[in-house]
Coordinates of C-alpha atoms and ligand atoms in Angstrom, one line a residue:
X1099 CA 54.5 88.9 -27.8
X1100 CA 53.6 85.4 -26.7
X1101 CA 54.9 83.8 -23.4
X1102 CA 57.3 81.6 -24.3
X1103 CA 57.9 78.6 -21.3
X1104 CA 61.6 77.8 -23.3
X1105 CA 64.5 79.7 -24.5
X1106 CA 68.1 79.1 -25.9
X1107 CA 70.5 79.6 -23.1
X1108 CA 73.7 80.5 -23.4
X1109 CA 76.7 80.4 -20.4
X1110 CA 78.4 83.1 -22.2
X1111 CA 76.7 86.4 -22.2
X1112 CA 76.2 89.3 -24.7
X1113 CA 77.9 91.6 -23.5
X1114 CA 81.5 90.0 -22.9
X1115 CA 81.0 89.1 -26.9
X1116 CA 80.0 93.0 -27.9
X1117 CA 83.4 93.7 -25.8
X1118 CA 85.1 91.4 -27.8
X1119 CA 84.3 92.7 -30.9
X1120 CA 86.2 95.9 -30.1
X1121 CA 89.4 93.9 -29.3
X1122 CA 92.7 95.0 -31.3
X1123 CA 93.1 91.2 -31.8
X1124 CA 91.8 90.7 -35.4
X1125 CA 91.1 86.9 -34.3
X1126 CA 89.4 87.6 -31.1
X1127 CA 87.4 89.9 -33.0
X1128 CA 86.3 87.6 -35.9
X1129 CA 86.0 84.6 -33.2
X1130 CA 84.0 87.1 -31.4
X1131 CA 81.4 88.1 -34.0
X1132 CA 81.3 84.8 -35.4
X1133 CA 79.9 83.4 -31.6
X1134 CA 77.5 86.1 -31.9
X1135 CA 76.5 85.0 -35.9
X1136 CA 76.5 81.0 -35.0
X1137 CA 74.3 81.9 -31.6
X1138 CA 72.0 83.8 -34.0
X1139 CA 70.8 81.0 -36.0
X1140 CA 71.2 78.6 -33.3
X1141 CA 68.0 80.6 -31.9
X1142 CA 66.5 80.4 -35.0
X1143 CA 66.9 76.9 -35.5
X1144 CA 65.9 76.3 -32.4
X1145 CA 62.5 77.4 -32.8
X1146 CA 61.9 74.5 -35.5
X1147 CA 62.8 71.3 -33.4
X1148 CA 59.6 71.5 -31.1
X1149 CA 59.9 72.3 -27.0
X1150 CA 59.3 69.2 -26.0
X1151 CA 61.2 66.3 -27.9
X1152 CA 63.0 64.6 -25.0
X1153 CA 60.0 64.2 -23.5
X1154 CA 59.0 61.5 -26.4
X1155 CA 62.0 59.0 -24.9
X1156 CA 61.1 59.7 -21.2
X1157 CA 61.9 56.8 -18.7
X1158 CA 60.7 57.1 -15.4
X1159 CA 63.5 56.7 -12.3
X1160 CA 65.9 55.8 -14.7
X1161 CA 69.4 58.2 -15.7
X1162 CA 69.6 58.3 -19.4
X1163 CA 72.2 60.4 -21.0
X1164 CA 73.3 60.4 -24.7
X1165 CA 76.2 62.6 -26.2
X1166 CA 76.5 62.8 -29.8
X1167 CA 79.7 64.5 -31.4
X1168 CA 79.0 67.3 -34.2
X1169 CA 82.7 66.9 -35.3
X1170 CA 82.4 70.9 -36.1
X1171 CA 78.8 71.3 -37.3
X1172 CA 75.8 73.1 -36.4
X1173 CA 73.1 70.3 -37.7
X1174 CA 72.1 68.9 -34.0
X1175 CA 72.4 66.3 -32.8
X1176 CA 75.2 64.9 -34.8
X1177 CA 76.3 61.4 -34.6
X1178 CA 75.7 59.3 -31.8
X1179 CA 79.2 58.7 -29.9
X1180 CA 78.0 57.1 -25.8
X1181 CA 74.9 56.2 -24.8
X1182 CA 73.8 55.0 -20.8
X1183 CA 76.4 52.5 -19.6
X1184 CA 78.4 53.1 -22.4
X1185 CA 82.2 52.7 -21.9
X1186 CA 84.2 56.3 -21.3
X1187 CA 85.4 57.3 -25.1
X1188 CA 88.9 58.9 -25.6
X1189 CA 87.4 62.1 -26.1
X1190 CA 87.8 64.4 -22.9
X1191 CA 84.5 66.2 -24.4
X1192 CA 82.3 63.5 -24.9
X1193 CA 83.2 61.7 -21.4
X1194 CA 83.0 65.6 -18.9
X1195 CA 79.6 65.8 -20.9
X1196 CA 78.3 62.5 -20.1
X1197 CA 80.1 62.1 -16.3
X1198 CA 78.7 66.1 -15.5
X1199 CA 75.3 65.6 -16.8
X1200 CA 75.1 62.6 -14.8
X1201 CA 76.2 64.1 -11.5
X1202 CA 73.6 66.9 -12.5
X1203 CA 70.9 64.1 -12.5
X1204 CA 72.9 62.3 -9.3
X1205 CA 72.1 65.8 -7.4
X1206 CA 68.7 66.3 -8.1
X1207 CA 68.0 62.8 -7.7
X1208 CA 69.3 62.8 -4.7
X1209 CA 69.0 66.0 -2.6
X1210 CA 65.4 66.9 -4.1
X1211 CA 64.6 63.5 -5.3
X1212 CA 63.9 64.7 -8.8
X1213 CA 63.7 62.7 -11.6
X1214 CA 65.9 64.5 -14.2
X1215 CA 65.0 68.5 -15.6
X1216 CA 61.6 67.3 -15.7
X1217 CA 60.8 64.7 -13.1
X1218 CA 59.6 62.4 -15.9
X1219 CA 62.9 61.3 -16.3
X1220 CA 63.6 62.8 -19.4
X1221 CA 66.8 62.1 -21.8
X1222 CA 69.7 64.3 -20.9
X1223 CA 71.4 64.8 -24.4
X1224 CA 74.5 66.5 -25.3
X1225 CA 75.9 67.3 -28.1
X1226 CA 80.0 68.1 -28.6
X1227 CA 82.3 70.1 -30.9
X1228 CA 79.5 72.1 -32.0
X1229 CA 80.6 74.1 -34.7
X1230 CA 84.7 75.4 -34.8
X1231 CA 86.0 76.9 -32.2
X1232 CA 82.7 78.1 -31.0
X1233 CA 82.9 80.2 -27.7
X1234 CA 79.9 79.2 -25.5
X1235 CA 77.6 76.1 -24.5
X1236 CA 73.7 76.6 -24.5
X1237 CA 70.7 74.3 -23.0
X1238 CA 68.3 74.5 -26.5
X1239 CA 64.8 73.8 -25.1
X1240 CA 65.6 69.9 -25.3
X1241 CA 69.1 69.1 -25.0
X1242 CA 72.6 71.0 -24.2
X1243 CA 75.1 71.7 -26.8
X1244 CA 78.8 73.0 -26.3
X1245 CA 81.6 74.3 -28.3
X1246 CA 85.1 73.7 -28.1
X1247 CA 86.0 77.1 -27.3
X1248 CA 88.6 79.1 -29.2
X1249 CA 91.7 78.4 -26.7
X1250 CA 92.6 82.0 -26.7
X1251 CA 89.8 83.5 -24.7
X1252 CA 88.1 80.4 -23.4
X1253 CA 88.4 76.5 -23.3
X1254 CA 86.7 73.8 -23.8
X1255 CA 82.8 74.1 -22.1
X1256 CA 82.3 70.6 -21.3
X1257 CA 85.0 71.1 -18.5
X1258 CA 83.3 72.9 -16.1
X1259 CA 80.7 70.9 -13.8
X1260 CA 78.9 74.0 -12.9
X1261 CA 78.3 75.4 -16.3
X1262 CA 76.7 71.8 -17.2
X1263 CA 74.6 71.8 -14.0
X1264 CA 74.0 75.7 -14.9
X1265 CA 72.8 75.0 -18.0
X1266 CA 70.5 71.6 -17.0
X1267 CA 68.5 73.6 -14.8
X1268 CA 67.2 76.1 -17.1
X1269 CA 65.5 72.7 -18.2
X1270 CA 64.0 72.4 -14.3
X1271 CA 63.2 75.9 -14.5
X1272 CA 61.2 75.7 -18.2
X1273 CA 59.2 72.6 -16.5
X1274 CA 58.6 74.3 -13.0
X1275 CA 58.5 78.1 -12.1
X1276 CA 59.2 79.0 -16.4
X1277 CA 60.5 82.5 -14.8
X1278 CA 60.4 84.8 -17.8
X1279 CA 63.9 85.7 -19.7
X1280 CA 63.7 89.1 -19.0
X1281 CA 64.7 91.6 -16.7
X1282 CA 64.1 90.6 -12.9
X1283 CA 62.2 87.9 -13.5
X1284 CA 65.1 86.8 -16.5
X1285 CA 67.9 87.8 -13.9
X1286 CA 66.3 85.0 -11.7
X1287 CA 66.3 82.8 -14.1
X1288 CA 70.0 83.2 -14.7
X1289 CA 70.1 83.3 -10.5
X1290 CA 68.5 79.9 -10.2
X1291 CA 70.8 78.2 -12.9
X1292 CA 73.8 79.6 -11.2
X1293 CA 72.6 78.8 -7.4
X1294 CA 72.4 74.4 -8.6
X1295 CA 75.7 74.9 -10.9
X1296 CA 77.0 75.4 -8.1
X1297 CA 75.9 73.5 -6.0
X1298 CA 76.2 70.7 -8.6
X1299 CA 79.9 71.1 -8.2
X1300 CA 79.8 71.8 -4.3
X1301 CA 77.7 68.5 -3.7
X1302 CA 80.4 66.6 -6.2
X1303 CA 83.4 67.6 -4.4
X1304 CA 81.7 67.4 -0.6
X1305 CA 82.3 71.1 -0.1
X1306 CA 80.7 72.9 2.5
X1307 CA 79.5 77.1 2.1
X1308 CA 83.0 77.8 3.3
X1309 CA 85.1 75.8 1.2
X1310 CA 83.0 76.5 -2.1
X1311 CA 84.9 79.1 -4.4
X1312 CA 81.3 80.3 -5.5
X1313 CA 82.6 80.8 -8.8
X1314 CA 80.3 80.3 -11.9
X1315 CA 83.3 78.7 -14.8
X1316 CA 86.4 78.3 -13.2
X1317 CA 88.8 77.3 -15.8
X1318 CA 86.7 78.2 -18.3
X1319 CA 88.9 81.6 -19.3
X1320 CA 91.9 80.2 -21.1
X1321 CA 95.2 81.0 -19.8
X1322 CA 96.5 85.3 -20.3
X1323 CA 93.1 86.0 -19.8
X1324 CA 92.7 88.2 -16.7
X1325 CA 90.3 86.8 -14.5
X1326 CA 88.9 83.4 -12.5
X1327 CA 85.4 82.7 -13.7
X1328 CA 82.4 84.1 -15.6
X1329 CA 80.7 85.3 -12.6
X1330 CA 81.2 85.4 -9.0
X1331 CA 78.4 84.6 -6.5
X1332 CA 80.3 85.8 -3.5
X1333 CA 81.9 88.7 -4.9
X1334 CA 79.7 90.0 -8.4
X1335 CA 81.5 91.9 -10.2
X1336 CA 84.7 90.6 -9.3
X1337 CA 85.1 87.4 -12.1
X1338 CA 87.4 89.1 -14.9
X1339 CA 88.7 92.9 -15.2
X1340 CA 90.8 92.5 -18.8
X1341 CA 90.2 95.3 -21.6
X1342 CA 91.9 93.3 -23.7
X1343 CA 89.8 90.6 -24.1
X1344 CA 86.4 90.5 -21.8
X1345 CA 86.5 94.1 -20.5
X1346 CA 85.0 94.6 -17.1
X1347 CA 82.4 91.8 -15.1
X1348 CA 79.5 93.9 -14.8
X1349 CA 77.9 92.4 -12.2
X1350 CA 76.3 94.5 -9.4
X1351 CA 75.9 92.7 -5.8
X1352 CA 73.1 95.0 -4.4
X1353 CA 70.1 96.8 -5.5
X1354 CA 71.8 100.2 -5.3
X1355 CA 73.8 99.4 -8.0
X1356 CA 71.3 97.4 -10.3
X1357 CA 71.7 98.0 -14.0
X1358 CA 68.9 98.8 -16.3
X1359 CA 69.5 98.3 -19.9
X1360 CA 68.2 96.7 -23.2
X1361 CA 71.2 94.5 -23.6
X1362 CA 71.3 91.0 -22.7
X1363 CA 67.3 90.4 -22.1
X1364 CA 67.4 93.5 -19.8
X1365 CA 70.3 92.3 -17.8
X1366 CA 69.6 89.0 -17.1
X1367 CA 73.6 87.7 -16.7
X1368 CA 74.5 90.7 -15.0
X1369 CA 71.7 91.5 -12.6
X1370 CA 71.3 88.0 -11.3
X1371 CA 74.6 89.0 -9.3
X1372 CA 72.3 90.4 -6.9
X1373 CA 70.4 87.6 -5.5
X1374 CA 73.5 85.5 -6.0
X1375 CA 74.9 87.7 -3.3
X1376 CA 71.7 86.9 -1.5
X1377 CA 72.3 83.3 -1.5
X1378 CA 75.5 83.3 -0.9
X1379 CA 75.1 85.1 2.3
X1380 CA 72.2 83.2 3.2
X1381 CA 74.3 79.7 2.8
X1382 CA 77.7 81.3 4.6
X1383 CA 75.0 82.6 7.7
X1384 CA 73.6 79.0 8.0
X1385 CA 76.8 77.4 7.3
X1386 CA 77.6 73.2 6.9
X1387 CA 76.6 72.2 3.3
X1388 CA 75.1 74.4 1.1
X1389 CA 72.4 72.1 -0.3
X1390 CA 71.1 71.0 2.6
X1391 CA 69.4 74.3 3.4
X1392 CA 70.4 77.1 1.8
X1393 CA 69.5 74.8 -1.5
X1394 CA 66.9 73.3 -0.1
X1395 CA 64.7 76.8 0.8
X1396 CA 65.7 77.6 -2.7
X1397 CA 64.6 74.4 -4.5
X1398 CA 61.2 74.6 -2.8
X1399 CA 60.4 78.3 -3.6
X1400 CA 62.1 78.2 -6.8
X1401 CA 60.1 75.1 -8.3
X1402 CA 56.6 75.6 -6.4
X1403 CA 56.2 79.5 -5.2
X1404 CA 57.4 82.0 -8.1
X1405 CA 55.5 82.5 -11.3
X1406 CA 56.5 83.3 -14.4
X1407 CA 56.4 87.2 -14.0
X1408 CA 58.7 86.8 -10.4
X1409 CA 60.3 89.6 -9.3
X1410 CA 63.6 89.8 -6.8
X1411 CA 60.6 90.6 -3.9
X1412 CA 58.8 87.7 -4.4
X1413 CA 61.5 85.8 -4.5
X1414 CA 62.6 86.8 -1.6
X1415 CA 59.1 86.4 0.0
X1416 CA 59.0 82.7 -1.6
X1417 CA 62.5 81.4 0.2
X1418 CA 61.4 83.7 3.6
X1419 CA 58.4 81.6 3.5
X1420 CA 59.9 78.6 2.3
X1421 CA 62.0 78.8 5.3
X1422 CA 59.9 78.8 7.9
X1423 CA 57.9 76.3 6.6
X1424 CA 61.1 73.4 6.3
X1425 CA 62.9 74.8 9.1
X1426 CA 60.2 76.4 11.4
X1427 CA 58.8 80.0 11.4
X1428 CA 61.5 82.2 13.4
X1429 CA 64.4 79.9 13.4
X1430 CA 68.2 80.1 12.4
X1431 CA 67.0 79.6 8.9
X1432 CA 64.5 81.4 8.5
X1433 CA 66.3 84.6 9.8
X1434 CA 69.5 84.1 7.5
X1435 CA 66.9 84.2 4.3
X1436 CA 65.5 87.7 5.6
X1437 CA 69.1 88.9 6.8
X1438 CA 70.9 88.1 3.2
X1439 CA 68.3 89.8 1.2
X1440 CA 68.3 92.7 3.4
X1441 CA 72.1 93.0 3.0
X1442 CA 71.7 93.2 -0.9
X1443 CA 69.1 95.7 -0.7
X1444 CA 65.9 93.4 -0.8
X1445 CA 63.7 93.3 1.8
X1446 CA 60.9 90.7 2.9
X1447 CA 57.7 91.8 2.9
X1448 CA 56.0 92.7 6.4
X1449 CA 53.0 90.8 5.7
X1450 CA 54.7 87.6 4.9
X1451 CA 57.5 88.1 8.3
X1452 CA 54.1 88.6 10.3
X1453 CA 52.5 85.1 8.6
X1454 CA 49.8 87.2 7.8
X1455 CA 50.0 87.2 3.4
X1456 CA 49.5 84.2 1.4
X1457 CA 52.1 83.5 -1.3
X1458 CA 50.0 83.1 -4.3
X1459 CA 50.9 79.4 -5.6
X1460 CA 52.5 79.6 -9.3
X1461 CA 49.5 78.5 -12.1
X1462 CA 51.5 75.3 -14.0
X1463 CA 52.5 76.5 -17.3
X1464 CA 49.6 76.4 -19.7
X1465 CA 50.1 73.2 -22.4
X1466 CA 51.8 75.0 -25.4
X1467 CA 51.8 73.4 -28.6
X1468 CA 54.8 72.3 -30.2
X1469 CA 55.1 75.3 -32.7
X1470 CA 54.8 78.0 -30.0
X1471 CA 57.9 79.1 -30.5
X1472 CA 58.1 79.4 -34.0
X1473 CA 59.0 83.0 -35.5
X1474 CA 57.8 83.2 -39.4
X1475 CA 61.4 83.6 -41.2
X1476 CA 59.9 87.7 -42.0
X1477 CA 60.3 88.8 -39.2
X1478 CA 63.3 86.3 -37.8
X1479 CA 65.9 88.7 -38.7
X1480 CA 64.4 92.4 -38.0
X1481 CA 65.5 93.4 -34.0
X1482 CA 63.3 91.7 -31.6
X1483 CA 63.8 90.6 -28.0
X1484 CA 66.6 88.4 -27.9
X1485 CA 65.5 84.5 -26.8
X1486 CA 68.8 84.3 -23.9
Ligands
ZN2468 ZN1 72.0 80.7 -18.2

């Protein structure tokens, strides 16, 4: 199969929807397989818009954000509700969508001085009330899209900063490192989305490592459900336990307990718990504020060290080396990036702690055209990797 440098998304994984369809709830079940249906051909759809359309209305240095209101369709982008400058609407949705993707573009701009997902300063658009009652929010390869949520197993996805700043830097990561959305190098992917959603919301609300709640949606499960988040960066595994609705977060936190399996891009949402652990630790050992080095190591290494094919190792290598080179070789820093791998199982390479391995640079993604991602409608609906 061809490389693909773009994918659909989505905050919710797979597997809490499978769960869902084997709830005794007759509505959680329908609201369940629908999700699964309307994420289906949002993938397909997704394939004929093109990778690359925001580029086309790219500003440089300037923040431009549009949100456009589906009002319960599927037909993106839908009708354009608040544009840059705009006055705040009296829809909750529309203004969390515009005030959260504008933080997200805030953070970058200002703690890695990078000009939007891109660093062309490329559109941010979002799109609200995506179909009815649909349970999840996905970046599509040139804008972010959310649902309403049903109000029975989650709420509204525009509400949490994280999941916006999530779901943004899958864009950074399609125009930088374009990590593969599969298995380790998918569970990265995931892992690096999670790391600046939170640190989106950490940077937002001044937090530093130990005031954080390192929880990926907070407030996104709506109220009976039993649980705090989606996924826990401090504790994986630990976000939800309720068999009535979600079942069981299936996140492991170290290598001994990594899951292989088919589902969910080979684990991509559930094994990115592991170096999420690793992070955490790392930020908690250096302590202050998170993005100042913790997210700083991980910024460089993420967006100039890893290729495509990355696996946990190297990216562990990449932030060890990453490191020493912001911090100094041997330092504080340096030491809590080997230390917090090594406590989920992960440990740096000799040759890299001894300075005597080069990290091979990442190749920039190769110029695809427009098309790439197109899957003739034959073999669209026959069982074949799953796009994220
Ligand atoms: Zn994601």
């Amino acid at each position: 199969m061809k490389h693909e440098h773009h994918h659909v998304c989505f905050i919710v994984p797979p597997h809490i929807f499978k769960h869902l369809t084997t709830s005794s709830n007759a509505a959680v079940r329908e609201a369940a397989h629908h999700a699964l249906e309307v994420s289906a051909a949002a993938r397909g759809k997704r394939t004929a818009i093109g990778p690359f359309v925001g580029l086309l209305a790219a500003s440089p240095g300037v923040k431009q954000r549009t949100v456009y209101d589906e009002k319960g369709g599927t037909k993106l982008p839908g009708k354009l509700v608040r544009k840059e400058g705009g006055k705040a609407t009296s829809d909750v949705s529309v203004n969390e969508a515009y005030d959260y993707a504008g933080d997200t573009y805030d953070f970058y701009e200002a703690v890695f001085a990078r000009n939007s997902v891109d660093n062309k300063g490329m559109r941010l658009d979002s799109s609200v009330h995506y179909n009815h009652k649909f349970n999840n929010a996905f970046w599509d390869g040139t804008q972010m899209v959310y649902g309403d949520g049903d109000g029975q197993i989650f709420t509204r996805f525009t509400a949490c900063i994280d999941v916006i700043g999530h779901e943004l830097t899958h864009g950074v990561t399609q125009f930088t490192s374009a990590l593969d959305y599969q298995a380790q190098s998918g569970a990265l992917n995931e892992h690096f989305s999670d790391v600046m959603g939170s640190l989106v919301k950490q940077w937002t609300l001044k937090q530093s490592a130990a005031q954080a709640d390192w929880l990926i949606g907070k407030g996104l499960l709506a109220p009976g459900v039993k649980g705090v988040a989606l996924r826990s960066m401090k504790a994986p595994g630990t976000a939800y336990n309720d068999p009535k609705t979600l079942g069981r977060d299936p996140q492991p936190a170290d290598m001994s307990h990594y899951v292989n399996t088919n589902q969910d891009n080979g684990g991509v949402h559930i094994n990115s718990g592991i170096p999420n652990k690793a992070f955490y630790n790392v930020a908690s050992a250096i302590g202050g504020n998170a993005w100042e080095k913790a997210g700083k190591i991980w910024y460089t290494a993420f967006t100039n060290k890893l290729g495509h094919t990355a696996q946990f190792a190297d990216a562990a290598n990449a932030t060890y080396e990453a490191a020493g080179e912001l911090f100094g070789v041997g330092k504080a820093e340096q030491i809590a990036v080997g230390e917090g791998w090594k406590n989920v199982g992960i440990n740096v390479s000799k040759q890299i702690i001894s300075g005597s391995a080069m990290i091979t640079v990442k190749a920039p993604p190769a110029s695809q055209p427009p098309d790439s991602a197109y899957v003739p409608p034959t073999i669209k609906s026959q069982p074949r990797k799953s796009k994220g």
